[in-house]
Short mmCIF file of C-alpha atoms and ligand atoms in Angstrom, two decimals:
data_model
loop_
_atom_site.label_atom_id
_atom_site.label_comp_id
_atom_site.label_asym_id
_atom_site.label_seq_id
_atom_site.Cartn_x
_atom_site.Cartn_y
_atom_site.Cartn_z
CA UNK A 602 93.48 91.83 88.63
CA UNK A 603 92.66 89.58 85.76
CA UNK A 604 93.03 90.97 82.40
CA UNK A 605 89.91 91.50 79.90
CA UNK A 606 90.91 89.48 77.05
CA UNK A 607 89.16 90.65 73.56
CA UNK A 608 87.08 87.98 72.00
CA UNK A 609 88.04 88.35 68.88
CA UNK A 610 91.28 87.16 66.10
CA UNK A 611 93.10 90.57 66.79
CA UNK A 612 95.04 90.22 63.43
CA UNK A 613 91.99 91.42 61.92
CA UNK A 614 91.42 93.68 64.27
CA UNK A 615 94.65 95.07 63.40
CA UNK A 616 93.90 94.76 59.42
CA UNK A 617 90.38 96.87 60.02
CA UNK A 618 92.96 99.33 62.16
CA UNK A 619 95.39 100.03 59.19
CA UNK A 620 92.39 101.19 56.96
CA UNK A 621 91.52 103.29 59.17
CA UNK A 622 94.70 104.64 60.65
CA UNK A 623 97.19 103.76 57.90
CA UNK A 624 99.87 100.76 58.78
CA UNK A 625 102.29 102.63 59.96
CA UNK A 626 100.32 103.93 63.04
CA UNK A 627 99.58 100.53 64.09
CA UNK A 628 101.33 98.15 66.23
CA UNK A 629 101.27 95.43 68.11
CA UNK A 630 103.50 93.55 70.66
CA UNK A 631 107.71 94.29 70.62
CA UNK A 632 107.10 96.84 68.13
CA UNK A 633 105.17 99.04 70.49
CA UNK A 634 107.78 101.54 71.78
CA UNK A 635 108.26 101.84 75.44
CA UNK A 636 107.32 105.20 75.96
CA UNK A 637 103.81 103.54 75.58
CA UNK A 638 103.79 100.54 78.02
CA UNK A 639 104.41 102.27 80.83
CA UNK A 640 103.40 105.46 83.15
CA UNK A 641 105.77 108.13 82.94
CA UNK A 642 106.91 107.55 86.33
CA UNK A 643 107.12 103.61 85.73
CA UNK A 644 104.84 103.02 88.38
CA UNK A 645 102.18 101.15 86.05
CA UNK A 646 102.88 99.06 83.22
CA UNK A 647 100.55 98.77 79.94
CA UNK A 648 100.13 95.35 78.39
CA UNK A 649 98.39 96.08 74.91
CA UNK A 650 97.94 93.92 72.51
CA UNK A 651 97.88 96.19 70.11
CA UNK A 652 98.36 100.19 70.18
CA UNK A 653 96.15 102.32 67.60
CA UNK A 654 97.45 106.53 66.80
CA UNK A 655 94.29 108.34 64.96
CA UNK A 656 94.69 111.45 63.23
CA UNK A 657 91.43 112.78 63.28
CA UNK A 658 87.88 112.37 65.27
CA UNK A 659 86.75 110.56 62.66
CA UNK A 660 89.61 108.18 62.76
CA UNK A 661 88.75 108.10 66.76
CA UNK A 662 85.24 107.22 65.55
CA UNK A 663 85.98 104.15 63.27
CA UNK A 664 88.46 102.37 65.38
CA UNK A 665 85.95 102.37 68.54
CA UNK A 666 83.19 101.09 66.07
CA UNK A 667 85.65 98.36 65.65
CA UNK A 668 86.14 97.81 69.20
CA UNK A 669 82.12 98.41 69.94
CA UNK A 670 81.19 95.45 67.42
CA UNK A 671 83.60 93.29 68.71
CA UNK A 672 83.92 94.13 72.36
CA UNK A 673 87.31 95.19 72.59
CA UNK A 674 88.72 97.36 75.33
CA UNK A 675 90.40 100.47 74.27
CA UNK A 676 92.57 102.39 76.96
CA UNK A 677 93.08 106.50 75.99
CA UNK A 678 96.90 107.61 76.20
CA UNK A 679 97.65 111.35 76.73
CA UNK A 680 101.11 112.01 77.80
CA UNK A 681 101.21 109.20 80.18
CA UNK A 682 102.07 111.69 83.59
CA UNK A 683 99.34 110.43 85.42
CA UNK A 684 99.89 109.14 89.16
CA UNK A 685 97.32 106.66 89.23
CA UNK A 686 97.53 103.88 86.48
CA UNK A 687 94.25 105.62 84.53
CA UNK A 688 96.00 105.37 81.41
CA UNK A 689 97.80 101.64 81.82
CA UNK A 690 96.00 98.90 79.33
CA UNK A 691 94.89 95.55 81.01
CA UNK A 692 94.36 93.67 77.53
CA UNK A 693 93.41 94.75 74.32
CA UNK A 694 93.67 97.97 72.90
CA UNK A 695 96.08 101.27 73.63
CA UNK A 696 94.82 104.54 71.73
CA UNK A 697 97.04 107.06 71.81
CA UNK A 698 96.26 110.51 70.98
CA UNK A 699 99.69 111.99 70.35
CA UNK A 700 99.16 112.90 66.40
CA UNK A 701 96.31 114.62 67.30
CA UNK A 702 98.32 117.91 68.50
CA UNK A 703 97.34 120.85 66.96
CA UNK A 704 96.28 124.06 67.89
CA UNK A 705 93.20 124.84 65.96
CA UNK A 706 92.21 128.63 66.57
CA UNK A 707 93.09 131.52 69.33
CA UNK A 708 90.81 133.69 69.58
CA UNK A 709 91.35 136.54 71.71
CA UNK A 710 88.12 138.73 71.63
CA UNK A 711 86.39 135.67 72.84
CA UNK A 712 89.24 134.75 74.68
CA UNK A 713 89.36 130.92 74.14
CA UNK A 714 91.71 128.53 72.23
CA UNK A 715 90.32 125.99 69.64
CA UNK A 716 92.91 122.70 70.39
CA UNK A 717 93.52 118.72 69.57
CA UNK A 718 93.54 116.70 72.47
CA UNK A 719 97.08 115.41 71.71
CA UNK A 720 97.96 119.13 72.57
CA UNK A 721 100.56 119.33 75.47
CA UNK A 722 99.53 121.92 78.42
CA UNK A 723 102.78 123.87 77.60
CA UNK A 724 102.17 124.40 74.14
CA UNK A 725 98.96 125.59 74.81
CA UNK A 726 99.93 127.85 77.40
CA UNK A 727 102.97 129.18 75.12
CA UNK A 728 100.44 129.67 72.23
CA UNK A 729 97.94 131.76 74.67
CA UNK A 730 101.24 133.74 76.10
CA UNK A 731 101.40 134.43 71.91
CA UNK A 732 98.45 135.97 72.40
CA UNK A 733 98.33 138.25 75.40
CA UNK A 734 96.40 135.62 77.11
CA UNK A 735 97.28 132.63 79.84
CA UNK A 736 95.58 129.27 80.11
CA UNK A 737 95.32 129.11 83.61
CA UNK A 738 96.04 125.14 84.14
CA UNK A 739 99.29 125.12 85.53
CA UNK A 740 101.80 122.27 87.11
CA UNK A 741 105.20 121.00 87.03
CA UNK A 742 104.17 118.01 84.32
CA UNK A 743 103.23 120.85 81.40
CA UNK A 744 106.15 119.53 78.98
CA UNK A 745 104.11 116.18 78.81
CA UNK A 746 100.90 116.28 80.18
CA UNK A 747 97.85 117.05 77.11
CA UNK A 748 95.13 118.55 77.52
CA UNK A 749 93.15 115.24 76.62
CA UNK A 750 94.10 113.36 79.69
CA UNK A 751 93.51 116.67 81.40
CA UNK A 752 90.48 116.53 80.62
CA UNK A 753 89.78 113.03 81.32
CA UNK A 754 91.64 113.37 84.91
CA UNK A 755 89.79 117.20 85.64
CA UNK A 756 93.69 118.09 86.32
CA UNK A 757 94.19 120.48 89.11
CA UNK A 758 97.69 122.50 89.82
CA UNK A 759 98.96 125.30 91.25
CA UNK A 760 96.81 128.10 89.81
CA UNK A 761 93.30 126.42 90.91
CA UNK A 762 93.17 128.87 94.21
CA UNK A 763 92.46 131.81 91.49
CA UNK A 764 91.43 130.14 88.27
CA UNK A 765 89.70 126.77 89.01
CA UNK A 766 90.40 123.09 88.19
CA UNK A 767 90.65 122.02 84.21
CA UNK A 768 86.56 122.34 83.92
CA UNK A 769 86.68 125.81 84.70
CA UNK A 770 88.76 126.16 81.99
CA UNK A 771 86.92 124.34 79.72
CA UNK A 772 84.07 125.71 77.45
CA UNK A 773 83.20 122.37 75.16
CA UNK A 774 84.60 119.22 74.41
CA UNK A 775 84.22 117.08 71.29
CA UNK A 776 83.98 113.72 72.10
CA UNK A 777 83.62 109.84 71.03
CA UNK A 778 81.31 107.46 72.44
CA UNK A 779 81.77 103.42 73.35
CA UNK A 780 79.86 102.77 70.39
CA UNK A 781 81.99 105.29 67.93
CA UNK A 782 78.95 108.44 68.06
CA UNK A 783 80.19 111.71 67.99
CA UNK A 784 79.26 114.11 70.02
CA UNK A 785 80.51 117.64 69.55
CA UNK A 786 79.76 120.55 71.76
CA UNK A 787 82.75 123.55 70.94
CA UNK A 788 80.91 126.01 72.22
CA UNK A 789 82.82 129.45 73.25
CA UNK A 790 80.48 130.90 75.29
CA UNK A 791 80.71 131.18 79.21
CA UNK A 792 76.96 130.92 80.29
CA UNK A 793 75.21 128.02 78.60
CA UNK A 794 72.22 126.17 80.73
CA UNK A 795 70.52 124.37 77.78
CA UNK A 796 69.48 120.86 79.45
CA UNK A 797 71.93 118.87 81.06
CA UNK A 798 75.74 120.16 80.73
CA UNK A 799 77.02 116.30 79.56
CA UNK A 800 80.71 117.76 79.13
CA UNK A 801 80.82 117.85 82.73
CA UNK A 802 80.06 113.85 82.64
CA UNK A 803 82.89 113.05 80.49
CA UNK A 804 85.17 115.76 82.36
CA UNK A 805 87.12 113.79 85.56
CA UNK A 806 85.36 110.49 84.00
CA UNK A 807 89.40 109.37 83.23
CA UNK A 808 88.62 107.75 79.80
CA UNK A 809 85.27 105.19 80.76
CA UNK A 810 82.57 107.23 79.91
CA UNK A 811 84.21 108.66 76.52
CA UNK A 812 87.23 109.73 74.76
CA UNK A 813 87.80 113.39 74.43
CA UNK A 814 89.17 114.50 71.07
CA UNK A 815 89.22 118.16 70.63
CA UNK A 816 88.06 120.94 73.51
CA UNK A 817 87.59 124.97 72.81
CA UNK A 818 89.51 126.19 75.94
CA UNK A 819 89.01 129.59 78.40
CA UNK A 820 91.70 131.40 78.22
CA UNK A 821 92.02 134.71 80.43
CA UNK A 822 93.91 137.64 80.13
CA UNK A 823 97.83 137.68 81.01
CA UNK A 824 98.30 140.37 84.23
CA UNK A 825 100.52 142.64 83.26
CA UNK A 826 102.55 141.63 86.38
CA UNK A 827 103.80 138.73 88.88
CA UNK A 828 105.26 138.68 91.79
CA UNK A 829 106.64 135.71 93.84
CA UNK A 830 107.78 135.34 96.83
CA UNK A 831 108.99 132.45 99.46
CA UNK A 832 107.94 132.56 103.36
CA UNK A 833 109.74 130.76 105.91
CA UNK A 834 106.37 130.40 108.20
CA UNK A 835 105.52 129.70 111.87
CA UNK A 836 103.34 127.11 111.58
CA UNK A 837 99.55 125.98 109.87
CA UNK A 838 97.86 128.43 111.60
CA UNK A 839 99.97 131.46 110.88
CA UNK A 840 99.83 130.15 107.66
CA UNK A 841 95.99 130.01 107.22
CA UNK A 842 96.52 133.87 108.32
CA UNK A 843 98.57 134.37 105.82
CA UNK A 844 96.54 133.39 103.08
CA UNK A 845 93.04 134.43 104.45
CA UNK A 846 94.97 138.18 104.55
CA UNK A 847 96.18 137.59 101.01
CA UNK A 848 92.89 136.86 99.85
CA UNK A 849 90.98 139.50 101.13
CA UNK A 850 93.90 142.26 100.15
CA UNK A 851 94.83 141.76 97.03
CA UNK A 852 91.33 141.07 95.80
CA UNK A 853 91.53 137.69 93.43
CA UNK A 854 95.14 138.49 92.71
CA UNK A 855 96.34 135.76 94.88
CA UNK A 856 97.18 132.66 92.46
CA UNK A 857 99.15 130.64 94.11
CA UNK A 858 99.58 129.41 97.88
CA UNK A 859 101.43 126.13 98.18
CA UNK A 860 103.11 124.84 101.47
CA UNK A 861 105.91 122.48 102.29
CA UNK A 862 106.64 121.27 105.23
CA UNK A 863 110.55 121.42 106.80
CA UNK A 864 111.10 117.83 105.80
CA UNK A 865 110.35 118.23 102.22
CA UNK A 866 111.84 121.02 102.22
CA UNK A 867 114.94 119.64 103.36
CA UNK A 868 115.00 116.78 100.61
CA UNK A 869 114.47 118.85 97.77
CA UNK A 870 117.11 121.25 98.86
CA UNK A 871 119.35 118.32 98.85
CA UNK A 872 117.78 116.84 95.24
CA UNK A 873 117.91 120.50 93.95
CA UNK A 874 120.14 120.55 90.58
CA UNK A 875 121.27 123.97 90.40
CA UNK A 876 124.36 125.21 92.67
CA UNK A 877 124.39 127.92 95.21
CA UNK A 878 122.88 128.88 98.29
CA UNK A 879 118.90 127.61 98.57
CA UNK A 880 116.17 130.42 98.22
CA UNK A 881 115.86 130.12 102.28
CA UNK A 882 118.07 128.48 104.43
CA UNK A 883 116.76 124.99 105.90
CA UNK A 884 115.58 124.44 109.32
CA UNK A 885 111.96 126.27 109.55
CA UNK A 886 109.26 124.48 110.37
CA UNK A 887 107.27 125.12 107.32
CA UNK A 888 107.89 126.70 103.81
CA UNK A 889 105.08 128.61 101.59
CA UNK A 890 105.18 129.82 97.85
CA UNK A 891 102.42 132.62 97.41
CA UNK A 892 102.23 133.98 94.12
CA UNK A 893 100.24 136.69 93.00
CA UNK A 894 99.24 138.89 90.14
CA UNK A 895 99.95 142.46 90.34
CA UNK A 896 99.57 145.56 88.23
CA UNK A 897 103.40 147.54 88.96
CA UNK A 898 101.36 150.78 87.98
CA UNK A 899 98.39 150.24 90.30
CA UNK A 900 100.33 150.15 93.28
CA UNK A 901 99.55 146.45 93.73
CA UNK A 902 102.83 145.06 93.96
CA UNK A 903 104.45 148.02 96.75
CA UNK A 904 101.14 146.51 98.40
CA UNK A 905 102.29 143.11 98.12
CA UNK A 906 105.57 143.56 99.71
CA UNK A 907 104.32 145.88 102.53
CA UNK A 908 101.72 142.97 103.26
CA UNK A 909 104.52 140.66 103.41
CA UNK A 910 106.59 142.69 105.86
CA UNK A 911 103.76 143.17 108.36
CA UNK A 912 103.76 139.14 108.19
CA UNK A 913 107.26 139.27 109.32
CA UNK A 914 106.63 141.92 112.24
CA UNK A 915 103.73 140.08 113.28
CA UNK A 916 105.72 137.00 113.91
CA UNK A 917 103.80 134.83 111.30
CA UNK A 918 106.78 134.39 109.66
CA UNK A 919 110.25 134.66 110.53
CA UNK A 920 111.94 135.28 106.76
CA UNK A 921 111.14 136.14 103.47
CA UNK A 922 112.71 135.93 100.07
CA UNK A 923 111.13 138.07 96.89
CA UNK A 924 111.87 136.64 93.35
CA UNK A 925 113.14 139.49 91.55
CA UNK A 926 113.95 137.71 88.24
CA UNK A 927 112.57 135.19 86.98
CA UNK A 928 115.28 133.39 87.38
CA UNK A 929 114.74 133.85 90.88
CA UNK A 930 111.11 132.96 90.27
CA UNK A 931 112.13 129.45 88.62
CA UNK A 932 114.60 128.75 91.70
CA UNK A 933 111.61 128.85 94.17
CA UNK A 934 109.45 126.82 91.84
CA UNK A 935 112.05 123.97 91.33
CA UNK A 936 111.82 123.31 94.90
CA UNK A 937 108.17 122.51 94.57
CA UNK A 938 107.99 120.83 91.16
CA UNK A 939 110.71 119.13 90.04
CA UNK A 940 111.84 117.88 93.22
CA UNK A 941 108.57 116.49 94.07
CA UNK A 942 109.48 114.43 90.91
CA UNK A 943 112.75 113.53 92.29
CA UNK A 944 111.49 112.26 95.43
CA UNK A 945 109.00 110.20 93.19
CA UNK A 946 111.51 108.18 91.72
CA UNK A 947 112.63 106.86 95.48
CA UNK A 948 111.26 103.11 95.67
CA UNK A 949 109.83 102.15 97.28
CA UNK A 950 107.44 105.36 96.80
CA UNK A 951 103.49 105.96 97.78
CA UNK A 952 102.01 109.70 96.80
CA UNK A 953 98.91 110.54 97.95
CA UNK A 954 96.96 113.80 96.88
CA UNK A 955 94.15 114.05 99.18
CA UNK A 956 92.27 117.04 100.54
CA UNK A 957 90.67 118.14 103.84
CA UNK A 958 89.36 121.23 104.97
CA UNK A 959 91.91 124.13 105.85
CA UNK A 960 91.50 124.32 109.33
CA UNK A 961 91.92 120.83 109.90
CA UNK A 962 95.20 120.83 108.14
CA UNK A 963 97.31 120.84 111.11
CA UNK A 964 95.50 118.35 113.10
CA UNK A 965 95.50 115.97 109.92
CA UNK A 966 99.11 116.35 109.42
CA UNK A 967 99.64 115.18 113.00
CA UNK A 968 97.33 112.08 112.99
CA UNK A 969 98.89 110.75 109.94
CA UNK A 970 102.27 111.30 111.16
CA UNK A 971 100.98 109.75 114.91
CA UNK A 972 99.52 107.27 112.82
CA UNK A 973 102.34 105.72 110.74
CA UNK A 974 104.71 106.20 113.35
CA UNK A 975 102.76 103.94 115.51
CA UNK A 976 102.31 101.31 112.33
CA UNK A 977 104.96 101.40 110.52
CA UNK A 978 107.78 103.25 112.21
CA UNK A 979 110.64 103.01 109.49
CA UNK A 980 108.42 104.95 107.26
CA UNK A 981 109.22 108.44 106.33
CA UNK A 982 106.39 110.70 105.02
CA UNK A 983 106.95 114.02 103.17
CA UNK A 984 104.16 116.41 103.02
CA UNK A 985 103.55 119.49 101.03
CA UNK A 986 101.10 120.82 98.17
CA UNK A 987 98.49 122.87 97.62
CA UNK A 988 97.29 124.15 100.73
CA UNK A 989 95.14 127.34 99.61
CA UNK A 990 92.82 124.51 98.41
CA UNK A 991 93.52 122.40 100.86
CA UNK A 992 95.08 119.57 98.78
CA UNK A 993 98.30 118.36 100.45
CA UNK A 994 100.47 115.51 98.53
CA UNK A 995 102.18 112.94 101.15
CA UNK A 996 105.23 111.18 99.89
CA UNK A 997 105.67 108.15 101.79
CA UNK A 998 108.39 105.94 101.60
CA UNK A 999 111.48 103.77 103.71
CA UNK A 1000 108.75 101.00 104.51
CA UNK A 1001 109.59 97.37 103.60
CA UNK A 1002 109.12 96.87 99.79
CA UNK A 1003 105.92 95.11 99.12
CA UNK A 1004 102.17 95.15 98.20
CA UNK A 1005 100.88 94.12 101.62
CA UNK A 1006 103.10 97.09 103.31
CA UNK A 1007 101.75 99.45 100.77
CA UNK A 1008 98.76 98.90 101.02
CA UNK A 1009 98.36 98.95 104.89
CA UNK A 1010 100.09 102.23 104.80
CA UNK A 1011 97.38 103.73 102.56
CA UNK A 1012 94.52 102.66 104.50
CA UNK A 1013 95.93 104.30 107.81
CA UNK A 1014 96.67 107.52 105.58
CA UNK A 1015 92.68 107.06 104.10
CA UNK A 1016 91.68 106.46 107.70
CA UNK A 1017 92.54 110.27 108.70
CA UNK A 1018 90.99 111.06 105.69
CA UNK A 1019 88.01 109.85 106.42
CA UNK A 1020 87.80 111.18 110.26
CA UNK A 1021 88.31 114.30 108.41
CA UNK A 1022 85.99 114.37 105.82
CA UNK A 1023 88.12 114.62 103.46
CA UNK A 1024 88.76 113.34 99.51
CA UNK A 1025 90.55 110.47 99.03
CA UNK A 1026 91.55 112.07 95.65
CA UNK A 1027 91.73 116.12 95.13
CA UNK A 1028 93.35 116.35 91.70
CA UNK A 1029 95.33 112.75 90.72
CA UNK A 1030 91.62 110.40 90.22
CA UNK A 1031 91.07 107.30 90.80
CA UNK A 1032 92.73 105.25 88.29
CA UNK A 1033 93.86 101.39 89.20
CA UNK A 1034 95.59 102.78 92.27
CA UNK A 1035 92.86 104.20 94.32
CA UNK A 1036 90.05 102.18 93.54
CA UNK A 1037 90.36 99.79 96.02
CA UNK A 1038 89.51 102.87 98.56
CA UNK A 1039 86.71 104.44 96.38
CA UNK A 1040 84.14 103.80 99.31
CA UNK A 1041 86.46 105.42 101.42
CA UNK A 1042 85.25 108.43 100.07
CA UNK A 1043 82.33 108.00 98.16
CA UNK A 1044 78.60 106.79 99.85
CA UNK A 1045 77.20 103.57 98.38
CA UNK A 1046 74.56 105.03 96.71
CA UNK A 1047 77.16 107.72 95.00
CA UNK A 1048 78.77 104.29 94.01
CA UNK A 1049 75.79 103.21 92.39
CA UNK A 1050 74.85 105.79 90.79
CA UNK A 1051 78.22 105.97 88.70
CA UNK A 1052 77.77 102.21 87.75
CA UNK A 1053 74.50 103.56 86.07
CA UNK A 1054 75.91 106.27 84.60
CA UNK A 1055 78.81 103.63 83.31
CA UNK A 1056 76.29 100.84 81.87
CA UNK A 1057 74.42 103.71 80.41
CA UNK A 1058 77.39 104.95 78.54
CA UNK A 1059 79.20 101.84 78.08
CA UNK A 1060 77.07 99.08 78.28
CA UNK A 1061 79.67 96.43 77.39
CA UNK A 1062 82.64 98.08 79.28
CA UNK A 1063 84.95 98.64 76.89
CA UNK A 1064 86.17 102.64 77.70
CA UNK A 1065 89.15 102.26 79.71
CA UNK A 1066 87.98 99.14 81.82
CA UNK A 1067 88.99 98.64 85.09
CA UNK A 1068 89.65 102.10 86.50
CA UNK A 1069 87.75 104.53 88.60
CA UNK A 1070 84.81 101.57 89.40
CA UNK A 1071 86.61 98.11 88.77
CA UNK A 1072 85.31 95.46 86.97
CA UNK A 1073 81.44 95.55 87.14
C1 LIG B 2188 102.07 118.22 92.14
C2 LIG B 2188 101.49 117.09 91.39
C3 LIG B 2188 102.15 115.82 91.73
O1 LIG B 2188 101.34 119.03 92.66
O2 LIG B 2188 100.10 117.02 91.58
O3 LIG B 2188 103.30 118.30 92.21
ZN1 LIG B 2189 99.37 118.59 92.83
#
């Protein structure tokens, strides 16, 4: 892709900056530390010319008039754990948001949290836990993820079966437009239908239509209990059983259902850092995590495990292992989360986080497997995620090492997708990486209509340029 060069003597640029800013919060070139020129995974590398830290709204505000008046792109940073390249910088400017971390107000009665967009997702959730309350956003990225690029990306997670994706969480956003406006709706209330609900524009938009600088959160109240529990299970459809049951018994107090299939499973057993004996032994064809929320003096959890037994004397599932600490808890979770990390550092390495409808899960998991095997038989793909929503992640990797290979291998995977209906995206976004397969997944006339919406907001392409839609 070429690179969108600004038209304009950036040591200037850089001089207006430092007024703003102060000097010590702008750089340019070698003395821009690593942590900002590349992805957290290393998959994408930044290349800005200069990188800009605001303190403030206002500070947001004055740089982009800068960049407005002179046509300079500016690429938001959060903390740089996206999957898709959203946040890498093709030429000119790198804003990162990271001094703008503070937790405003909690405020339990109306149960929402008043935050920076700098703020990281497990601060957040620690100060709500401070509170009596949870923010219900939840994945394995919370030490570095913020709730700015969670914003941007509409994050997902492994709560979203119970409590929504990131805009159900989300009351109002302040924001900044291309041409340095800003717009500031930090609203706490939960029904609102005045006109056109714009935050919703700006939410999933992945830094082009806006940059997001401070958001009043939903928080909801912390159950008073948890339980956890790991199911070796018979296959998709006794799964599907499994969860529809869950669902319908424990009334909204199922959270979490996440599946892994035996081959995952088997990797991150073998990645797993902490000794001993594995949760449940390998060798089943298919692994689930349910988690659910329980009241201890309501009866719900004696519920929960007699639900869980009748799975096993039904046959749906053949063994069963209850956290009962939570360390316990933590040692089923690591399988999930921090393993899928370790398999992301194989190279070479292609995630995918797509979704399809529930009861086409097993017949999609088959096609793509059929599918590669036919096209690329060295490949190995790994698939587990968030089934309750039906959003699986595919890790695919052991195919030759290059662009051409990769990118054959996605469109078979985005093939199935489309037979099924499916999203090409369910959580991740588009980004650089998915672009290419937009229309894939989107109509032409969806297509157009976000170019509108694009040239309507940022009529000389400056937010973020590049992702989601590509050069114009
Ligand atoms: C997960 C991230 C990768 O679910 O979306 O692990
Ligand atoms: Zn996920």
């Amino acid at each position: 892709m070429e690179s969108v060069k600004p038209q304009m003597d950036l040591g200037n640029i850089r001089d207006l900056f430092a007024d703003i800013v102060g000097t010590r919060h702008v750089m340019g070139g070698d003395e821009i530390e690593p942590r900002y020129k590349s992805d957290l995974m290393g998959f994408y590398e930044s290349k800005p010319d200069l990188l800009v830290r605001p303190g403030s709204t206002a500070e947001v505000a004055a740089v982009l008039r800068v960049c407005y008046d002179r046509t300079v792109p500016v690429s938001p940073i959060g903390g740089n754990s996206g999957l898709v390249g959203g946040t890498s910088c093709i030429g000119g400017v790198s804003m990162a948001l990271d001094r703008m971390a503070k937790v405003e107000q909690v405020d339990w009665a109306n149960m929402t949290m008043l935050v920076e967009a700098g703020v990281l997702l497990q601060s957040v959730q620690e100060q709500a836990g401070a509170h009596g309350a949870i923010f219900p956003v939840d994945f394995g990225a919370r030490g570095s993820a913020t709730i700015g690029g969670m914003i941007a990306t509409n994050a997902g997670g492994n709560k979203v079966l119970r409590y929504g994706m990131m805009r159900d969480s989300v009351l109002g956003i302040e924001a900044v437009l291309a041409d340095g406006t800003i717009v500031s709706g930090l609203r706490s209330t939960l029904k609102d239908n005045a006109g056109y609900d714009w935050k919703h524009l700006l939410i999933g938009s992945e830094g082009t239509l806006g940059i997001v600088t401070r958001a009043m959160l939903r928080l909801r109240p912390a159950a008073s209990g948890m339980r956890t529990a790991l199911l070796a299970v018979r296959d998709v459809a006794a799964a599907t059983h499994i969860l529809r049951t869950l669902e319908a018994k424990t009334v909204g107090g199922l959270v979490s259902f996440e599946l892994m299939w035996a081959d995952y499973y088997e990797q991150a057993i073998d990645a797993r850092r902490v000794a001993g004996a594995p949760p449940l032994r390998t060798g089943y064809p298919l692994y689930a995590i349910v988690e659910i929320e329980a009241d201890a003096d309501d009866g719900g959890e004696d519920r929960f495990l007699a639900m869980l037994g009748s799975f096993m004397e039904e046959g749906l599932s053949a063994d069963i292992i209850i956290a009962s600490s939570e360390r316990e808890r933590a040692a089923i979770w690591e399988i999930r989360e921090n393993i899928g990390e370790a398999m992301a550092a194989k190279r070479p390495f292609l995630g995918f986080d797509i979704s399809v409808g529930l009861a086409q899960l097993a017949a999609f998991v088959s096609d793509v497997r059929r599918r590669l095997c036919t096209a690329v038989p060295e490949a190995e793909a790994f698939f587990y995620g968030h089934a309750g929503d039906g959003n699986l992640h595919i890790i695919v990797t052991g195919y030759r090492d290059d662009e051409a290979m990769a990118r054959s291998i996605e469109s078979h995977v985005y093939a199935v997708v489309a037979d099924f209906k499916g999203s090409i995206s369910a959580e991740h976004g588009i980004g650089l990486h998915k672009m290419p397969f937009l229309g894939q997944t989107r109509s032409r006339e969806e297509i157009q209509l976000m170019r509108r919406l694009k040239l309507v907001m940022d009529p000389s392409n400056i937010l973020n340029p590049g992702k989601v839609l590509g050069e114009p």
